[in-house]
PDB file of C-alpha atoms in Angstrom:
ATOM      1  CA  UNK A 732       8.233  20.497  13.330  1.00 85.00           C
ATOM      2  CA  UNK A 733       7.277  18.136  16.114  1.00 87.00           C
ATOM      3  CA  UNK A 734       6.443  14.485  15.761  1.00 80.00           C
ATOM      4  CA  UNK A 735       4.165  13.224  18.509  1.00 82.00           C
ATOM      5  CA  UNK A 736       2.574   9.888  19.064  1.00 79.00           C
ATOM      6  CA  UNK A 737       0.601   8.194  21.769  1.00 80.00           C
ATOM      7  CA  UNK A 738       2.590   6.295  24.395  1.00 80.00           C
ATOM      8  CA  UNK A 739       2.068   2.557  23.994  1.00 79.00           C
ATOM      9  CA  UNK A 740       2.322   0.527  27.187  1.00 78.00           C
ATOM     10  CA  UNK A 741       3.793  -2.734  25.960  1.00 78.00           C
ATOM     11  CA  UNK A 742       5.090  -5.838  27.674  1.00 83.00           C
ATOM     12  CA  UNK A 743       8.837  -6.332  28.021  1.00 89.00           C
ATOM     13  CA  UNK A 744       8.992  -7.614  24.465  1.00 92.00           C
ATOM     14  CA  UNK A 745       8.129  -6.814  20.896  1.00 93.00           C
ATOM     15  CA  UNK A 746       7.687  -8.962  17.801  1.00 96.00           C
ATOM     16  CA  UNK A 747      10.018  -8.744  14.779  1.00 96.00           C
ATOM     17  CA  UNK A 748       8.588 -10.109  11.544  1.00 98.00           C
ATOM     18  CA  UNK A 749      10.621 -10.526   8.376  1.00 97.00           C
ATOM     19  CA  UNK A 750       8.340 -10.128   5.377  1.00 97.00           C
ATOM     20  CA  UNK A 751       8.854 -10.231   1.634  1.00 96.00           C
ATOM     21  CA  UNK A 752       6.268  -8.282  -0.342  1.00 94.00           C
ATOM     22  CA  UNK A 753       3.858  -8.491   2.574  1.00 94.00           C
ATOM     23  CA  UNK A 754       4.185 -12.201   3.231  1.00 95.00           C
ATOM     24  CA  UNK A 755       5.611 -13.060   6.648  1.00 97.00           C
ATOM     25  CA  UNK A 756       8.666 -15.333   6.396  1.00 96.00           C
ATOM     26  CA  UNK A 757       9.590 -15.685  10.071  1.00 97.00           C
ATOM     27  CA  UNK A 758       8.792 -14.039  13.385  1.00 98.00           C
ATOM     28  CA  UNK A 759      10.370 -13.845  16.801  1.00 97.00           C
ATOM     29  CA  UNK A 760       9.904 -12.076  20.084  1.00 95.00           C
ATOM     30  CA  UNK A 761      12.659  -9.894  21.483  1.00 94.00           C
ATOM     31  CA  UNK A 762      12.563  -9.583  25.262  1.00 92.00           C
ATOM     32  CA  UNK A 763      14.652  -7.247  27.417  1.00 89.00           C
ATOM     33  CA  UNK A 764      14.609  -5.577  30.827  1.00 86.00           C
ATOM     34  CA  UNK A 765      15.015  -2.243  29.040  1.00 78.00           C
ATOM     35  CA  UNK A 766      12.589  -0.537  26.659  1.00 77.00           C
ATOM     36  CA  UNK A 767      15.071  -1.233  23.849  1.00 77.00           C
ATOM     37  CA  UNK A 768      14.417  -4.768  22.641  1.00 82.00           C
ATOM     38  CA  UNK A 769      17.051  -5.014  19.935  1.00 80.00           C
ATOM     39  CA  UNK A 770      18.576  -8.500  19.581  1.00 84.00           C
ATOM     40  CA  UNK A 771      21.955  -6.996  18.689  1.00 80.00           C
ATOM     41  CA  UNK A 772      21.899  -5.183  22.030  1.00 82.00           C
ATOM     42  CA  UNK A 773      21.290  -8.309  24.084  1.00 82.00           C
ATOM     43  CA  UNK A 774      17.555  -8.945  23.972  1.00 87.00           C
ATOM     44  CA  UNK A 775      16.545 -12.590  24.319  1.00 92.00           C
ATOM     45  CA  UNK A 776      14.826 -14.020  21.250  1.00 94.00           C
ATOM     46  CA  UNK A 777      12.272 -16.785  20.792  1.00 96.00           C
ATOM     47  CA  UNK A 778      10.195 -17.996  17.835  1.00 98.00           C
ATOM     48  CA  UNK A 779       6.726 -16.484  17.528  1.00 97.00           C
ATOM     49  CA  UNK A 780       3.685 -17.878  15.711  1.00 97.00           C
ATOM     50  CA  UNK A 781       1.770 -15.076  14.021  1.00 97.00           C
ATOM     51  CA  UNK A 782      -2.000 -15.159  14.296  1.00 97.00           C
ATOM     52  CA  UNK A 783      -4.257 -13.873  11.521  1.00 97.00           C
ATOM     53  CA  UNK A 784      -4.459 -10.375  13.072  1.00 96.00           C
ATOM     54  CA  UNK A 785      -0.671 -10.004  13.117  1.00 97.00           C
ATOM     55  CA  UNK A 786      -0.339 -11.371   9.575  1.00 98.00           C
ATOM     56  CA  UNK A 787      -2.916  -8.895   8.275  1.00 98.00           C
ATOM     57  CA  UNK A 788      -1.139  -6.015  10.008  1.00 98.00           C
ATOM     58  CA  UNK A 789       2.212  -7.040   8.497  1.00 98.00           C
ATOM     59  CA  UNK A 790       0.620  -7.119   5.027  1.00 98.00           C
ATOM     60  CA  UNK A 791      -0.947  -3.688   5.551  1.00 98.00           C
ATOM     61  CA  UNK A 792       2.349  -2.215   6.792  1.00 98.00           C
ATOM     62  CA  UNK A 793       4.172  -3.668   3.796  1.00 97.00           C
ATOM     63  CA  UNK A 794       1.568  -2.299   1.390  1.00 97.00           C
ATOM     64  CA  UNK A 795       1.856   1.141   3.011  1.00 97.00           C
ATOM     65  CA  UNK A 796       5.573   1.359   2.167  1.00 97.00           C
ATOM     66  CA  UNK A 797       5.526  -0.390  -1.213  1.00 96.00           C
ATOM     67  CA  UNK A 798       6.570  -3.904  -0.195  1.00 94.00           C
ATOM     68  CA  UNK A 799       9.998  -5.404  -0.596  1.00 95.00           C
ATOM     69  CA  UNK A 800      12.193  -7.047   2.024  1.00 96.00           C
ATOM     70  CA  UNK A 801      11.098  -5.597   5.357  1.00 97.00           C
ATOM     71  CA  UNK A 802      11.461  -5.977   9.083  1.00 96.00           C
ATOM     72  CA  UNK A 803       8.105  -5.138  10.650  1.00 98.00           C
ATOM     73  CA  UNK A 804       8.166  -4.562  14.400  1.00 96.00           C
ATOM     74  CA  UNK A 805       4.904  -5.118  16.237  1.00 96.00           C
ATOM     75  CA  UNK A 806       3.965  -4.312  19.814  1.00 94.00           C
ATOM     76  CA  UNK A 807       1.287  -6.170  21.731  1.00 93.00           C
ATOM     77  CA  UNK A 808      -1.228  -3.918  23.473  1.00 90.00           C
ATOM     78  CA  UNK A 809      -4.480  -4.418  25.357  1.00 87.00           C
ATOM     79  CA  UNK A 810      -6.277  -3.638  22.079  1.00 88.00           C
ATOM     80  CA  UNK A 811      -4.219  -6.000  19.904  1.00 91.00           C
ATOM     81  CA  UNK A 812      -1.101  -5.411  17.854  1.00 94.00           C
ATOM     82  CA  UNK A 813       0.254  -2.100  16.666  1.00 94.00           C
ATOM     83  CA  UNK A 814       3.064  -1.429  14.204  1.00 95.00           C
ATOM     84  CA  UNK A 815       6.055   0.062  15.987  1.00 91.00           C
ATOM     85  CA  UNK A 816       8.238   0.524  12.918  1.00 93.00           C
ATOM     86  CA  UNK A 817       8.976  -0.806   9.447  1.00 97.00           C
ATOM     87  CA  UNK A 818      12.632  -1.300   8.496  1.00 94.00           C
ATOM     88  CA  UNK A 819      13.747  -1.550   4.876  1.00 93.00           C
ATOM     89  CA  UNK A 820      17.325  -2.387   5.862  1.00 88.00           C
ATOM     90  CA  UNK A 821      16.736  -5.517   7.872  1.00 88.00           C
ATOM     91  CA  UNK A 822      19.132  -7.734   9.829  1.00 86.00           C
ATOM     92  CA  UNK A 823      17.982 -11.341  10.034  1.00 86.00           C
ATOM     93  CA  UNK A 824      20.812 -13.180  11.792  1.00 88.00           C
ATOM     94  CA  UNK A 825      18.819 -13.301  15.047  1.00 91.00           C
ATOM     95  CA  UNK A 826      15.755 -14.631  13.190  1.00 92.00           C
ATOM     96  CA  UNK A 827      17.865 -17.423  11.697  1.00 89.00           C
ATOM     97  CA  UNK A 828      19.003 -18.355  15.190  1.00 91.00           C
ATOM     98  CA  UNK A 829      15.626 -17.966  16.921  1.00 93.00           C
ATOM     99  CA  UNK A 830      13.474 -19.869  14.428  1.00 95.00           C
ATOM    100  CA  UNK A 831      13.658 -23.059  12.404  1.00 94.00           C
ATOM    101  CA  UNK A 832      13.130 -21.063   9.189  1.00 94.00           C
ATOM    102  CA  UNK A 833      16.093 -20.823   6.815  1.00 94.00           C
ATOM    103  CA  UNK A 834      15.596 -17.091   6.450  1.00 93.00           C
ATOM    104  CA  UNK A 835      18.640 -16.591   4.230  1.00 92.00           C
ATOM    105  CA  UNK A 836      17.388 -19.192   1.744  1.00 94.00           C
ATOM    106  CA  UNK A 837      13.918 -17.615   1.669  1.00 94.00           C
ATOM    107  CA  UNK A 838      15.436 -14.196   0.988  1.00 93.00           C
ATOM    108  CA  UNK A 839      17.598 -15.613  -1.829  1.00 95.00           C
ATOM    109  CA  UNK A 840      14.528 -17.338  -3.345  1.00 95.00           C
ATOM    110  CA  UNK A 841      12.650 -14.037  -3.251  1.00 94.00           C
ATOM    111  CA  UNK A 842      15.568 -12.177  -4.858  1.00 94.00           C
ATOM    112  CA  UNK A 843      15.871 -14.778  -7.621  1.00 95.00           C
ATOM    113  CA  UNK A 844      12.151 -14.516  -8.354  1.00 93.00           C
ATOM    114  CA  UNK A 845      12.397 -10.716  -8.547  1.00 90.00           C
ATOM    115  CA  UNK A 846      15.391 -11.001 -10.900  1.00 92.00           C
ATOM    116  CA  UNK A 847      13.506 -13.410 -13.168  1.00 90.00           C
ATOM    117  CA  UNK A 848      10.490 -11.109 -13.324  1.00 87.00           C
ATOM    118  CA  UNK A 849      12.717  -8.130 -14.129  1.00 85.00           C
ATOM    119  CA  UNK A 850      14.566  -9.986 -16.905  1.00 79.00           C
TER     120      UNK A 850
END
């Protein structure tokens, strides 16, 4: 089996969005001189304000995989945003540092709400 996809010419950054059940919590850019833009591998991070197009794409990506706590990676192209990947095991230390959002507290709030609904 082969998995092929179109090459996406992107700038030297991507956008990481932490979402809970489709709702964006925080977003940042990750910029690097290399095509890998992982914050844990040295990419520079900065807060990013999502526009309505990006928010809608994050919701659609979340819906496609059943929601939950997700890291949605977007790439900016000449035609708008595209989803690069959706991570269900998400690291948010860099988001805490790059934004003024208390990401940990938002995740705990979401978990408590899910626990209450399940009880």
